[in-house]
Amino acid sequence: MELYMSLAIGVLFAVGVYLILSKSLLRIILGTSLLTHGVHLLLLTMSRPKKGAPPLLGEHAKSYVDPLPQALILTSIVISFGVTSFFFVLAYKAYQKLGTDDMEQLKGDQDE
Amino acid sequence: MNNLIVFPLLIPLCTAVLLIFLNGRLALQRWISMFGVLLCAASAAVMVYQVGHRGIQTLQMGGWMAPYGIVFVADMLAALLVLTTSVVAAACLLYAFRTIGEQRERHYFYPFFHFLLAGVSGSFLTGDLFNLFVCFEVLLIASYALIVLGGTKRQLRETLKYILINIVSSTLFVAAVAYLYGVVGTLNMAHLSVRVAEAGQGGMLNVIAVLFLIVFALKAGLFLFFWLPGSYSAPPAAVSALFGALLTKVGLYAIIRVFTLIFYHDAGVAHDLIGWMAASTMILGGIGAIAFSDIYRILNYNVVISVGFIAFGIAVASRDALDGAVFYLLHDMVAKALMFMLGGMIIQAAGTSRLQEMGGMIKRYPLLGWMFFIVALALVGIPPLSGFPGKLLMVRGGLADHEYALTAIGLASSFLVLYSMMRIFIQAFFGEEKSDPQPQLPPGKGTVYSAVGLCVLIVLLGIGSEWVYSFVSQASDALVHPSVYIDAVLKE
């Protein structure tokens, strides 16, 4: 189980890094969101998801899954959600004002 | 238990929320934000006093005992850094009143300013690794907004890069936390230290330590500083003063905390790596500082050099070196804020940031010129000023530990700092007057007060270094003996 999760996370990281290294700004933002998906799955995997009930006391189960990583993931999701939406709006604004989404043209040596 | 130590986080947070509702009423906003910062400074001063007399103070949030709840810990290092943060923030705020412009003030400048402060204070005070991540994000998101506020082309372009770098480093931070949680199963720093000591810092934990080092080095601009010179030259001077004084120092604080409290067992791997990173940061930063003739660039590379210099103290990690690193950290926060303020005033007075187009400003702005001279000497570490005691202690620690190469690079970097700062001083203030005889805006009175205030502080820190040292040595006590910190958190 953990092995397959690790493989999936590895693929997400690889694709995310590949997209971040590309020229277009939208691909870069997609790359960052894939990276955050990967890292959230990593948090889940590292808590060793054995079989157990959902962390609700009403379940009256013998064993529960670890609730702490789920809280951490939830926190991290909303943070990355906020940052990603800011990043999207920033990219939109930059496209309007600078007229390009090509990172090669955003070097900006001309005014220094 | 001491409820006071959450105040430096709580006061800026409440002030920021209050200021959101007062949007548009500029005079009121200014009064309230100044009041909030001063209140924060007062509570930090009381905290320093309490920590000095009664030892490390802790606050278990919600009454949950240490490893299970989130704990706030004020040891002397955190208390001193919070106090310096709020003093520097007060000066930056006074500077911002005159320079930031009404348009930015109308668009929530002050709330973002206070959210940034809340994030910085929270990062210094927290005793929980994931809470540290959250506080980092609070200050980073506020800094994204501050850096882009105004929306000029340059700001938009540089913010894109800044935000991308920080998203990647935050992702790595979460990954590092995940690995560490997977290995030792806790997130409280004191408890982590105990667990790491039990497990023995073997291969796995060394890898995680290096991953943390990469994350914090990206935040602090230690070796991985490629994003810093561009990003810090985009926002207005009041904001880059705040960034140069606080943001990189939060990363350095995290390195100090993690590598003196948690991963201090196997000094061979991580500390050697910090030493190499410090050396190359000082060399590359020094090259950058003398290569450019743009004031923004020179000042930004000076930030990089000082980060490398403090990391040199962390790498040596003996008693003297840590004393020096803490002292230099405090001095550097004040001096960097002052340096950016004066740089902003020079650029404003000359109407350009290029050194070639400046000259002869000493006749019209003698006070500005001599203040710049003082801060340059303080950054180099000339004896009566504040940079000297820290540098002396670190060099002594480096020599005592036979780190001759690192020490030599540290001393050589001081010469590069001196050269780059004196170049600004000589070219901008002496020679013939080249710039426009009618500047766009002469530096206003409020800006002069804040700069003079910080200047006096630098001199006092240098003259009263014996008195400051008593606090600093208490701070590095807890760094040299992690058991002091652990006992304060876990055995209450």
Coordinates of C-alpha atoms in Angstrom, one line a residue:
Chain A
M1 CA 0.0 0.0 0.0
E2 CA 2.6 2.5 1.1
L3 CA 4.9 1.5 -1.8
Y4 CA 2.2 2.3 -4.4
M5 CA 1.4 5.6 -2.6
S6 CA 5.1 6.4 -2.7
L7 CA 5.3 5.6 -6.5
A8 CA 2.3 7.8 -7.1
I9 CA 3.8 10.7 -5.1
G10 CA 7.0 10.3 -7.0
V11 CA 5.2 10.6 -10.3
L12 CA 3.3 13.7 -9.0
F13 CA 6.6 15.3 -7.9
A14 CA 8.3 14.5 -11.2
V15 CA 5.5 15.9 -13.3
G16 CA 5.2 19.0 -11.0
V17 CA 8.9 19.7 -11.3
Y18 CA 8.8 19.2 -15.0
L19 CA 5.9 21.7 -15.3
I20 CA 7.6 24.3 -13.1
L21 CA 10.7 24.2 -15.3
S22 CA 8.6 25.1 -18.4
K23 CA 8.2 28.5 -20.0
S24 CA 4.5 29.2 -19.8
L25 CA 3.2 30.7 -16.5
L26 CA 0.0 28.6 -16.4
R27 CA 2.0 25.4 -16.7
I28 CA 4.1 26.6 -13.8
I29 CA 1.1 27.2 -11.6
L30 CA -0.3 23.8 -12.5
G31 CA 3.1 22.4 -11.6
T32 CA 2.9 24.0 -8.1
S33 CA -0.5 22.5 -7.5
L34 CA 0.7 19.1 -8.5
L35 CA 3.6 19.4 -6.1
T36 CA 1.2 20.4 -3.3
H37 CA -1.0 17.4 -4.1
G38 CA 2.1 15.2 -3.9
V39 CA 3.1 16.6 -0.6
H40 CA -0.3 16.2 0.9
L41 CA -0.4 12.5 -0.1
L42 CA 3.1 12.2 1.3
L43 CA 1.8 13.5 4.7
L44 CA -1.0 10.9 4.6
T45 CA 1.4 8.1 3.6
M46 CA 4.0 8.9 6.2
S47 CA 1.4 8.3 8.9
R48 CA 1.4 4.6 7.9
P49 CA -2.3 4.3 6.9
K50 CA -3.2 0.9 8.4
K51 CA -6.7 -0.4 8.4
G52 CA -8.8 1.4 11.0
A53 CA -12.0 3.3 11.5
P54 CA -12.3 7.0 10.5
P55 CA -11.2 9.1 13.4
L56 CA -14.7 9.5 14.9
L57 CA -15.4 8.4 18.4
G58 CA -18.9 7.4 17.5
E59 CA -17.5 4.5 15.4
H60 CA -16.7 2.5 18.6
A61 CA -13.9 0.7 16.7
K62 CA -10.9 -1.1 18.1
S63 CA -8.4 1.0 16.2
Y64 CA -8.6 4.3 14.4
V65 CA -6.4 5.8 11.7
D66 CA -4.0 8.5 12.9
P67 CA -6.0 11.8 13.1
L68 CA -3.0 14.2 13.3
P69 CA -1.8 14.0 9.7
Q70 CA -5.4 14.6 8.5
A71 CA -5.5 17.8 10.5
L72 CA -2.1 18.8 9.1
I73 CA -3.2 18.1 5.5
L74 CA -6.4 20.1 6.0
T75 CA -4.4 23.1 7.2
S76 CA -2.0 22.7 4.4
I77 CA -4.7 22.4 1.8
V78 CA -6.4 25.7 2.7
I79 CA -3.0 27.5 2.8
S80 CA -2.0 26.2 -0.6
F81 CA -5.5 27.0 -1.9
G82 CA -5.2 30.6 -0.8
V83 CA -1.7 30.9 -2.2
T84 CA -2.7 29.3 -5.5
S85 CA -5.6 31.6 -6.0
F86 CA -3.4 34.6 -5.3
F87 CA -0.9 33.2 -7.8
F88 CA -3.5 32.8 -10.5
V89 CA -4.8 36.4 -10.0
L90 CA -1.2 37.6 -10.0
A91 CA -0.6 35.8 -13.3
Y92 CA -3.7 37.3 -14.8
K93 CA -2.7 40.7 -13.7
A94 CA 0.8 40.2 -15.0
Y95 CA -0.6 39.0 -18.3
Q96 CA -2.8 42.1 -18.6
K97 CA 0.0 44.5 -17.7
L98 CA 3.1 42.9 -19.2
G99 CA 1.4 41.3 -22.2
T100 CA 3.1 38.0 -22.0
D101 CA 3.0 34.7 -20.1
D102 CA 6.4 33.5 -21.3
M103 CA 8.9 33.4 -18.4
E104 CA 11.8 34.0 -20.8
Q105 CA 10.4 37.5 -21.5
L106 CA 9.9 38.3 -17.9
K107 CA 13.6 38.5 -17.1
G108 CA 13.5 42.2 -16.8
D109 CA 17.1 43.4 -17.4
Q110 CA 15.9 46.3 -19.5
D111 CA 15.0 48.7 -16.7
E112 CA 18.0 48.1 -14.4
Chain B
M1 CA 2.2 29.0 32.1
N2 CA 2.4 32.7 31.2
N3 CA -0.2 34.2 29.0
L4 CA 1.9 37.2 28.2
I5 CA 4.0 35.4 25.6
V6 CA 1.2 35.1 23.1
F7 CA 0.8 38.9 23.1
P8 CA 3.4 39.7 20.4
L9 CA 1.4 37.5 18.1
L10 CA -2.0 38.5 19.3
I11 CA -1.6 42.3 19.3
P12 CA -0.5 42.6 15.6
L13 CA -3.2 40.1 14.6
C14 CA -6.0 42.1 16.4
T15 CA -4.6 45.4 15.1
A16 CA -4.6 44.1 11.5
V17 CA -8.2 42.8 11.8
L18 CA -9.3 46.2 13.3
L19 CA -7.5 48.1 10.5
I20 CA -9.4 46.2 7.8
F21 CA -12.6 47.8 9.0
L22 CA -11.1 51.2 9.1
N23 CA -10.1 51.2 5.5
G24 CA -10.1 54.8 4.0
R25 CA -9.7 56.6 7.3
L26 CA -5.9 57.1 6.9
A27 CA -5.1 59.3 9.9
L28 CA -6.9 56.9 12.2
Q29 CA -5.2 53.9 10.6
R30 CA -1.8 55.5 11.2
W31 CA -2.5 56.2 14.8
I32 CA -3.8 52.7 15.5
S33 CA -1.0 50.9 13.7
M34 CA 1.7 52.9 15.6
F35 CA -0.1 52.3 18.8
G36 CA -0.3 48.6 18.0
V37 CA 3.4 48.3 17.2
L38 CA 4.4 50.2 20.4
L39 CA 2.1 48.0 22.5
C40 CA 3.7 45.0 20.9
A41 CA 7.2 46.4 21.7
A42 CA 6.2 47.0 25.3
S43 CA 4.9 43.5 25.8
A44 CA 8.1 42.1 24.2
A45 CA 10.2 44.2 26.6
V46 CA 8.2 42.9 29.6
M47 CA 8.8 39.4 28.2
V48 CA 12.5 40.0 28.0
Y49 CA 12.5 41.1 31.6
Q50 CA 10.5 38.1 32.7
V51 CA 12.7 35.6 30.8
G52 CA 15.7 37.3 32.3
H53 CA 14.5 36.9 35.8
R54 CA 12.5 33.7 35.8
G55 CA 14.0 31.7 33.0
I56 CA 12.2 30.3 30.0
Q57 CA 8.5 31.0 29.8
T58 CA 6.0 28.6 28.2
L59 CA 2.4 28.8 27.3
Q60 CA 0.5 25.5 26.7
M61 CA -2.3 26.5 24.4
G62 CA -5.7 25.5 25.6
G63 CA -4.2 23.8 28.7
W64 CA -3.1 20.7 26.7
M65 CA 0.2 19.6 28.1
A66 CA 3.3 19.9 26.0
P67 CA 3.7 17.2 23.3
Y68 CA 0.0 17.0 22.6
G69 CA -1.0 20.6 22.3
I70 CA 0.7 23.6 20.7
V71 CA 3.2 25.2 23.0
F72 CA 4.6 28.7 22.8
V73 CA 8.1 29.1 24.2
A74 CA 9.8 32.3 25.0
D75 CA 13.5 31.7 25.7
M76 CA 15.9 34.6 25.7
L77 CA 16.7 34.3 22.0
A78 CA 13.0 34.4 20.9
A79 CA 12.2 37.2 23.3
L80 CA 15.2 39.4 22.1
L81 CA 14.3 38.8 18.5
V82 CA 10.6 39.7 19.1
L83 CA 11.7 42.9 20.9
T84 CA 14.0 43.8 18.0
T85 CA 11.4 43.0 15.5
S86 CA 8.8 45.3 17.0
V87 CA 11.4 48.2 17.5
V88 CA 12.5 47.8 13.8
A89 CA 8.8 47.6 12.8
A90 CA 8.0 50.8 14.6
A91 CA 10.8 52.6 12.7
C92 CA 9.7 51.2 9.4
L93 CA 6.1 52.3 10.1
L94 CA 7.2 55.8 10.9
Y95 CA 9.2 55.8 7.6
A96 CA 6.2 54.4 5.7
F97 CA 3.9 57.2 6.9
R98 CA 5.9 59.6 4.8
T99 CA 7.0 57.5 1.9
I100 CA 4.5 54.9 1.1
G101 CA 2.0 57.1 -0.6
E102 CA -1.8 57.5 -0.2
Q103 CA -2.7 55.1 -2.9
R104 CA -1.0 52.2 -1.2
E105 CA -2.3 53.2 2.2
R106 CA -5.8 53.0 0.8
H107 CA -5.3 49.5 -0.4
Y108 CA -4.7 47.8 3.0
F109 CA -1.0 48.5 3.5
Y110 CA -1.2 48.7 7.3
P111 CA -3.2 45.5 7.7
F112 CA -0.7 43.6 5.6
F113 CA 2.1 45.2 7.6
H114 CA 0.6 43.9 10.9
F115 CA -0.1 40.4 9.5
L116 CA 3.5 40.2 8.5
L117 CA 4.5 41.2 12.1
A118 CA 2.2 38.6 13.5
G119 CA 3.8 35.9 11.3
V120 CA 7.3 36.9 12.3
S121 CA 6.6 37.0 16.0
G122 CA 4.7 33.7 15.8
S123 CA 7.7 32.1 14.1
F124 CA 10.0 33.2 16.8
L125 CA 7.8 32.1 19.6
T126 CA 6.3 28.8 18.5
G127 CA 7.5 25.5 19.9
D128 CA 5.9 23.3 17.3
L129 CA 7.2 22.5 13.9
F130 CA 4.0 22.5 12.0
N131 CA 2.9 25.7 13.7
L132 CA 6.2 27.2 12.5
F133 CA 5.2 26.3 9.0
V134 CA 1.8 28.0 9.5
C135 CA 3.5 31.2 10.9
F136 CA 5.9 31.1 7.9
E137 CA 2.9 31.1 5.6
V138 CA 1.2 33.9 7.5
L139 CA 4.3 36.1 7.0
L140 CA 4.9 34.9 3.4
I141 CA 1.4 35.6 2.2
A142 CA 1.5 39.1 3.8
S143 CA 4.9 39.6 2.1
Y144 CA 3.5 38.6 -1.3
A145 CA 0.8 41.3 -0.9
L146 CA 3.3 43.9 0.3
I147 CA 5.8 43.2 -2.4
V148 CA 3.1 43.5 -5.2
L149 CA 1.1 46.3 -3.7
G150 CA 1.2 49.2 -6.2
G151 CA 1.3 46.9 -9.2
T152 CA 4.1 48.4 -11.2
K153 CA 5.5 46.2 -14.0
R154 CA 8.7 45.5 -12.1
Q155 CA 6.8 44.5 -8.9
L156 CA 4.5 42.1 -10.9
R157 CA 7.4 40.5 -12.5
E158 CA 9.5 40.0 -9.4
T159 CA 6.5 38.9 -7.3
L160 CA 5.9 36.0 -9.8
K161 CA 9.4 34.7 -9.1
Y162 CA 9.3 35.4 -5.4
I163 CA 5.9 33.6 -4.9
L164 CA 7.1 30.6 -7.0
I165 CA 10.3 30.1 -5.0
N166 CA 8.3 30.3 -1.8
I167 CA 5.6 27.9 -2.9
V168 CA 8.3 25.4 -3.7
S169 CA 10.2 25.9 -0.5
S170 CA 6.9 25.6 1.5
T171 CA 6.1 22.4 -0.3
L172 CA 9.5 21.1 0.7
F173 CA 8.9 22.2 4.3
V174 CA 5.7 20.1 4.5
A175 CA 7.5 17.2 2.9
A176 CA 10.3 17.5 5.5
V177 CA 7.7 17.6 8.3
A178 CA 6.0 14.6 6.9
Y179 CA 9.2 12.6 6.8
L180 CA 10.1 13.7 10.3
Y181 CA 6.7 12.8 11.6
G182 CA 6.9 9.4 9.9
V183 CA 10.3 8.7 11.6
V184 CA 9.8 10.0 15.2
G185 CA 6.0 10.5 15.4
T186 CA 5.8 13.9 17.1
L187 CA 5.9 17.6 16.0
N188 CA 6.7 19.4 19.3
M189 CA 10.2 20.7 19.1
A190 CA 11.3 19.7 22.6
H191 CA 9.7 16.3 22.2
L192 CA 11.3 15.9 18.8
S193 CA 14.7 16.6 20.4
V194 CA 14.1 13.9 23.0
R195 CA 13.0 11.4 20.3
V196 CA 15.8 12.2 18.0
A197 CA 18.3 11.7 20.9
E198 CA 16.7 8.4 21.7
A199 CA 16.7 7.1 18.1
G200 CA 20.3 8.4 17.4
Q201 CA 20.8 10.7 14.5
G202 CA 21.6 8.1 11.9
G203 CA 21.3 8.1 8.1
M204 CA 17.5 8.7 7.9
L205 CA 17.5 11.6 10.3
N206 CA 20.6 13.2 8.7
V207 CA 18.7 13.2 5.4
I208 CA 15.8 14.9 7.0
A209 CA 18.1 17.4 8.7
V210 CA 19.6 18.3 5.3
L211 CA 16.1 18.7 3.8
F212 CA 15.3 21.1 6.6
L213 CA 18.5 23.0 5.9
I214 CA 17.6 23.3 2.2
V215 CA 14.1 24.6 3.1
F216 CA 15.4 27.2 5.6
A217 CA 18.3 28.2 3.4
L218 CA 15.8 29.0 0.7
K219 CA 13.9 31.2 3.1
A220 CA 17.0 32.8 4.6
G221 CA 18.9 33.4 1.4
L222 CA 21.8 31.2 2.6
F223 CA 23.6 30.0 -0.6
L224 CA 20.2 29.5 -2.3
F225 CA 19.8 33.3 -2.5
F226 CA 19.2 33.6 -6.3
W227 CA 15.7 35.0 -5.8
L228 CA 16.7 37.6 -3.3
P229 CA 18.5 40.5 -5.2
G230 CA 15.6 40.8 -7.7
S231 CA 12.7 40.4 -5.3
Y232 CA 14.0 42.9 -2.7
S233 CA 14.6 45.6 -5.2
A234 CA 11.0 45.6 -6.4
P235 CA 9.0 47.0 -3.5
P236 CA 9.3 50.6 -2.0
A237 CA 12.0 51.3 0.5
A238 CA 9.8 51.0 3.6
V239 CA 8.8 47.5 2.6
S240 CA 12.3 46.3 1.6
A241 CA 13.6 47.7 4.9
L242 CA 11.1 45.5 6.6
F243 CA 12.0 42.5 4.4
G244 CA 15.7 43.0 4.7
A245 CA 15.5 43.3 8.5
L246 CA 13.0 40.5 9.3
L247 CA 12.3 37.9 6.6
T248 CA 15.8 36.4 6.1
K249 CA 16.3 36.5 9.8
V250 CA 13.3 34.3 10.4
G251 CA 14.9 31.7 8.2
L252 CA 18.2 32.1 10.1
Y253 CA 16.4 31.8 13.4
A254 CA 14.8 28.5 12.2
I255 CA 18.2 27.2 11.2
I256 CA 19.6 28.1 14.7
R257 CA 16.6 26.5 16.4
V258 CA 16.5 23.3 14.4
F259 CA 20.2 22.7 14.5
T260 CA 20.9 23.5 18.1
L261 CA 17.8 21.9 19.5
I262 CA 16.9 18.9 17.3
F263 CA 19.7 17.9 15.0
Y264 CA 22.8 18.6 17.1
H265 CA 24.0 15.0 17.6
D266 CA 25.8 14.4 14.4
A267 CA 27.7 17.6 13.8
G268 CA 29.7 16.1 11.0
V269 CA 27.0 16.3 8.2
A270 CA 24.8 19.2 8.7
H271 CA 27.2 21.6 10.4
D272 CA 29.9 21.0 7.8
L273 CA 27.3 21.7 5.1
I274 CA 26.2 24.9 6.8
G275 CA 29.9 25.9 6.9
W276 CA 30.3 25.3 3.2
M277 CA 27.1 27.2 2.5
A278 CA 28.1 30.1 4.7
A279 CA 31.5 30.4 3.0
S280 CA 30.1 30.3 -0.5
T281 CA 27.3 32.8 0.5
M282 CA 29.9 35.3 1.8
I283 CA 32.0 34.9 -1.3
L284 CA 29.2 35.1 -3.9
G285 CA 27.4 37.9 -2.0
G286 CA 30.7 39.8 -1.8
I287 CA 31.2 39.5 -5.5
G288 CA 27.6 40.7 -6.1
A289 CA 28.1 43.6 -3.8
I290 CA 31.1 45.0 -5.6
A291 CA 29.9 44.1 -9.1
F292 CA 26.8 46.3 -9.4
S293 CA 26.5 50.1 -9.5
D294 CA 22.8 50.1 -8.7
I295 CA 22.0 51.0 -5.1
Y296 CA 19.3 48.4 -4.8
R297 CA 21.6 45.6 -5.9
I298 CA 24.4 46.6 -3.7
L299 CA 22.2 46.7 -0.6
N300 CA 20.6 43.4 -1.4
Y301 CA 23.9 41.7 -1.8
N302 CA 24.9 43.1 1.6
V303 CA 21.9 41.3 3.1
V304 CA 23.2 38.1 1.5
I305 CA 26.7 38.6 2.9
S306 CA 25.4 39.1 6.5
V307 CA 23.2 36.0 6.2
G308 CA 26.4 34.1 5.3
F309 CA 28.3 35.6 8.2
I310 CA 25.7 34.6 10.8
A311 CA 25.5 31.1 9.3
F312 CA 29.3 31.0 9.8
G313 CA 28.6 31.4 13.6
I314 CA 26.0 28.7 13.5
A315 CA 28.3 26.3 11.6
V316 CA 31.1 26.7 14.3
A317 CA 28.5 26.3 17.0
S318 CA 30.8 26.8 20.0
R319 CA 29.8 29.0 22.9
D320 CA 31.6 32.0 21.6
A321 CA 30.4 31.6 18.0
L322 CA 26.8 31.3 19.1
D323 CA 27.1 34.3 21.4
G324 CA 28.5 36.2 18.4
A325 CA 25.8 34.9 16.0
V326 CA 23.0 36.0 18.3
F327 CA 24.6 39.4 18.9
Y328 CA 25.2 39.9 15.2
L329 CA 21.7 38.8 14.4
L330 CA 20.2 41.5 16.7
H331 CA 22.6 44.2 15.3
D332 CA 21.9 43.1 11.7
M333 CA 18.2 43.5 12.0
V334 CA 18.5 47.1 13.1
A335 CA 21.4 47.9 10.7
K336 CA 19.7 46.4 7.6
A337 CA 16.5 48.3 8.2
L338 CA 18.4 51.5 8.6
M339 CA 20.5 50.7 5.5
F340 CA 17.5 50.2 3.3
M341 CA 15.8 53.4 4.7
L342 CA 18.8 55.5 4.0
G343 CA 19.2 53.9 0.6
G344 CA 15.6 54.7 -0.2
M345 CA 16.2 58.3 0.9
I346 CA 19.3 58.6 -1.3
I347 CA 17.4 57.3 -4.3
Q348 CA 14.5 59.6 -3.6
A349 CA 16.8 62.6 -3.2
A350 CA 18.9 61.8 -6.3
G351 CA 15.9 60.7 -8.4
T352 CA 17.8 57.7 -9.7
S353 CA 19.3 54.4 -8.3
R354 CA 22.4 54.5 -10.5
L355 CA 25.6 55.5 -8.8
Q356 CA 27.0 57.0 -12.0
E357 CA 24.3 59.6 -12.1
M358 CA 24.8 60.8 -8.5
G359 CA 27.3 63.0 -6.8
G360 CA 27.9 65.8 -4.4
M361 CA 24.9 65.3 -2.2
I362 CA 26.8 66.0 1.0
K363 CA 26.2 69.7 0.7
R364 CA 22.5 69.5 0.5
Y365 CA 22.0 66.4 2.8
P366 CA 24.8 66.3 5.3
L367 CA 22.7 64.4 8.0
L368 CA 21.8 61.7 5.5
G369 CA 25.4 61.4 4.3
W370 CA 26.9 61.0 7.8
M371 CA 24.1 58.6 8.9
F372 CA 24.9 56.5 5.9
F373 CA 28.6 56.6 6.9
I374 CA 27.7 55.4 10.4
V375 CA 25.6 52.5 9.2
A376 CA 28.4 51.5 6.8
L377 CA 30.9 51.4 9.6
A378 CA 28.5 49.5 11.8
L379 CA 27.9 46.9 9.1
V380 CA 31.7 46.4 8.7
G381 CA 32.1 46.2 12.5
I382 CA 34.2 49.2 13.5
P383 CA 34.6 49.1 17.3
P384 CA 32.4 51.6 18.9
L385 CA 29.4 50.5 16.8
S386 CA 27.1 47.6 17.1
G387 CA 28.6 45.3 14.5
F388 CA 31.8 44.9 16.3
P389 CA 31.1 42.7 19.4
G390 CA 29.2 40.1 17.4
K391 CA 32.0 39.9 14.8
L392 CA 34.7 39.7 17.4
L393 CA 33.0 36.9 19.3
M394 CA 32.4 34.9 16.1
V395 CA 36.0 35.3 14.9
R396 CA 37.2 34.3 18.3
G397 CA 35.0 31.2 18.2
G398 CA 36.1 30.3 14.7
L399 CA 39.8 30.6 15.6
A400 CA 39.4 28.6 18.8
D401 CA 37.7 25.8 16.8
H402 CA 40.5 25.9 14.2
E403 CA 38.1 26.9 11.4
Y404 CA 40.8 29.2 9.9
A405 CA 39.5 29.2 6.3
L406 CA 35.9 30.1 7.3
T407 CA 37.2 32.8 9.6
A408 CA 39.4 34.3 6.9
I409 CA 36.5 34.4 4.5
G410 CA 34.3 36.0 7.2
L411 CA 36.9 38.7 7.7
A412 CA 37.5 39.2 4.0
S413 CA 33.7 39.6 3.5
S414 CA 33.9 42.6 5.9
F415 CA 36.3 44.3 3.5
L416 CA 33.9 43.7 0.6
V417 CA 31.1 45.2 2.7
L418 CA 33.3 48.2 3.5
Y419 CA 34.3 48.6 -0.2
S420 CA 30.7 48.4 -1.5
M421 CA 29.2 50.7 1.1
M422 CA 32.1 53.2 0.8
R423 CA 31.6 53.2 -3.0
I424 CA 28.0 54.4 -2.5
F425 CA 29.1 56.9 0.1
I426 CA 31.9 58.4 -2.0
Q427 CA 30.1 58.4 -5.3
A428 CA 26.8 59.7 -4.1
F429 CA 27.9 62.2 -1.5
F430 CA 31.3 63.6 -2.8
G431 CA 32.5 64.8 -6.1
E432 CA 30.6 67.1 -8.4
E433 CA 26.8 67.5 -8.2
K434 CA 25.5 65.6 -11.1
S435 CA 21.9 65.0 -10.2
D436 CA 19.0 67.2 -10.7
P437 CA 19.3 70.3 -8.5
Q438 CA 15.6 70.1 -7.8
P439 CA 14.9 66.6 -6.4
Q440 CA 11.4 65.3 -6.9
L441 CA 10.7 65.1 -3.2
P442 CA 13.1 66.0 -0.4
P443 CA 13.2 63.4 2.4
G444 CA 10.5 64.3 4.8
K445 CA 10.8 64.9 8.5
G446 CA 9.2 61.7 9.7
T447 CA 11.7 59.6 7.7
V448 CA 14.6 61.5 9.3
Y449 CA 13.3 60.8 12.8
S450 CA 13.0 57.1 12.2
A451 CA 16.5 56.9 10.6
V452 CA 18.0 59.0 13.5
G453 CA 16.3 56.7 16.0
L454 CA 17.8 53.6 14.5
C455 CA 21.2 55.3 14.2
V456 CA 21.2 56.1 17.9
L457 CA 20.1 52.5 18.6
I458 CA 23.1 51.2 16.6
V459 CA 25.5 53.4 18.6
L460 CA 23.9 52.4 21.9
L461 CA 24.0 48.7 21.0
G462 CA 27.7 49.1 20.4
I463 CA 28.5 51.2 23.5
G464 CA 26.3 49.3 25.8
S465 CA 27.4 45.9 24.4
E466 CA 28.5 44.8 27.9
W467 CA 24.9 45.2 29.1
V468 CA 23.4 43.6 26.0
Y469 CA 25.9 40.8 26.3
S470 CA 24.3 39.6 29.6
F471 CA 21.1 39.0 27.7
V472 CA 22.8 37.5 24.7
S473 CA 24.8 35.0 26.8
Q474 CA 21.6 33.9 28.5
A475 CA 20.1 33.3 25.0
S476 CA 23.0 31.2 23.9
D477 CA 22.9 29.3 27.2
A478 CA 19.7 27.6 25.9
L479 CA 21.3 27.0 22.5
V480 CA 24.4 25.3 23.9
H481 CA 22.4 23.3 26.5
P482 CA 19.2 22.1 24.7
S483 CA 18.2 20.3 27.9
V484 CA 17.3 23.7 29.4
Y485 CA 14.8 24.3 26.7
I486 CA 13.4 20.7 26.8
D487 CA 13.0 20.8 30.6
A488 CA 11.2 24.1 30.4
V489 CA 8.7 22.7 27.9
L490 CA 8.2 19.1 29.0
K491 CA 8.5 19.2 32.7
E492 CA 6.2 21.8 34.0

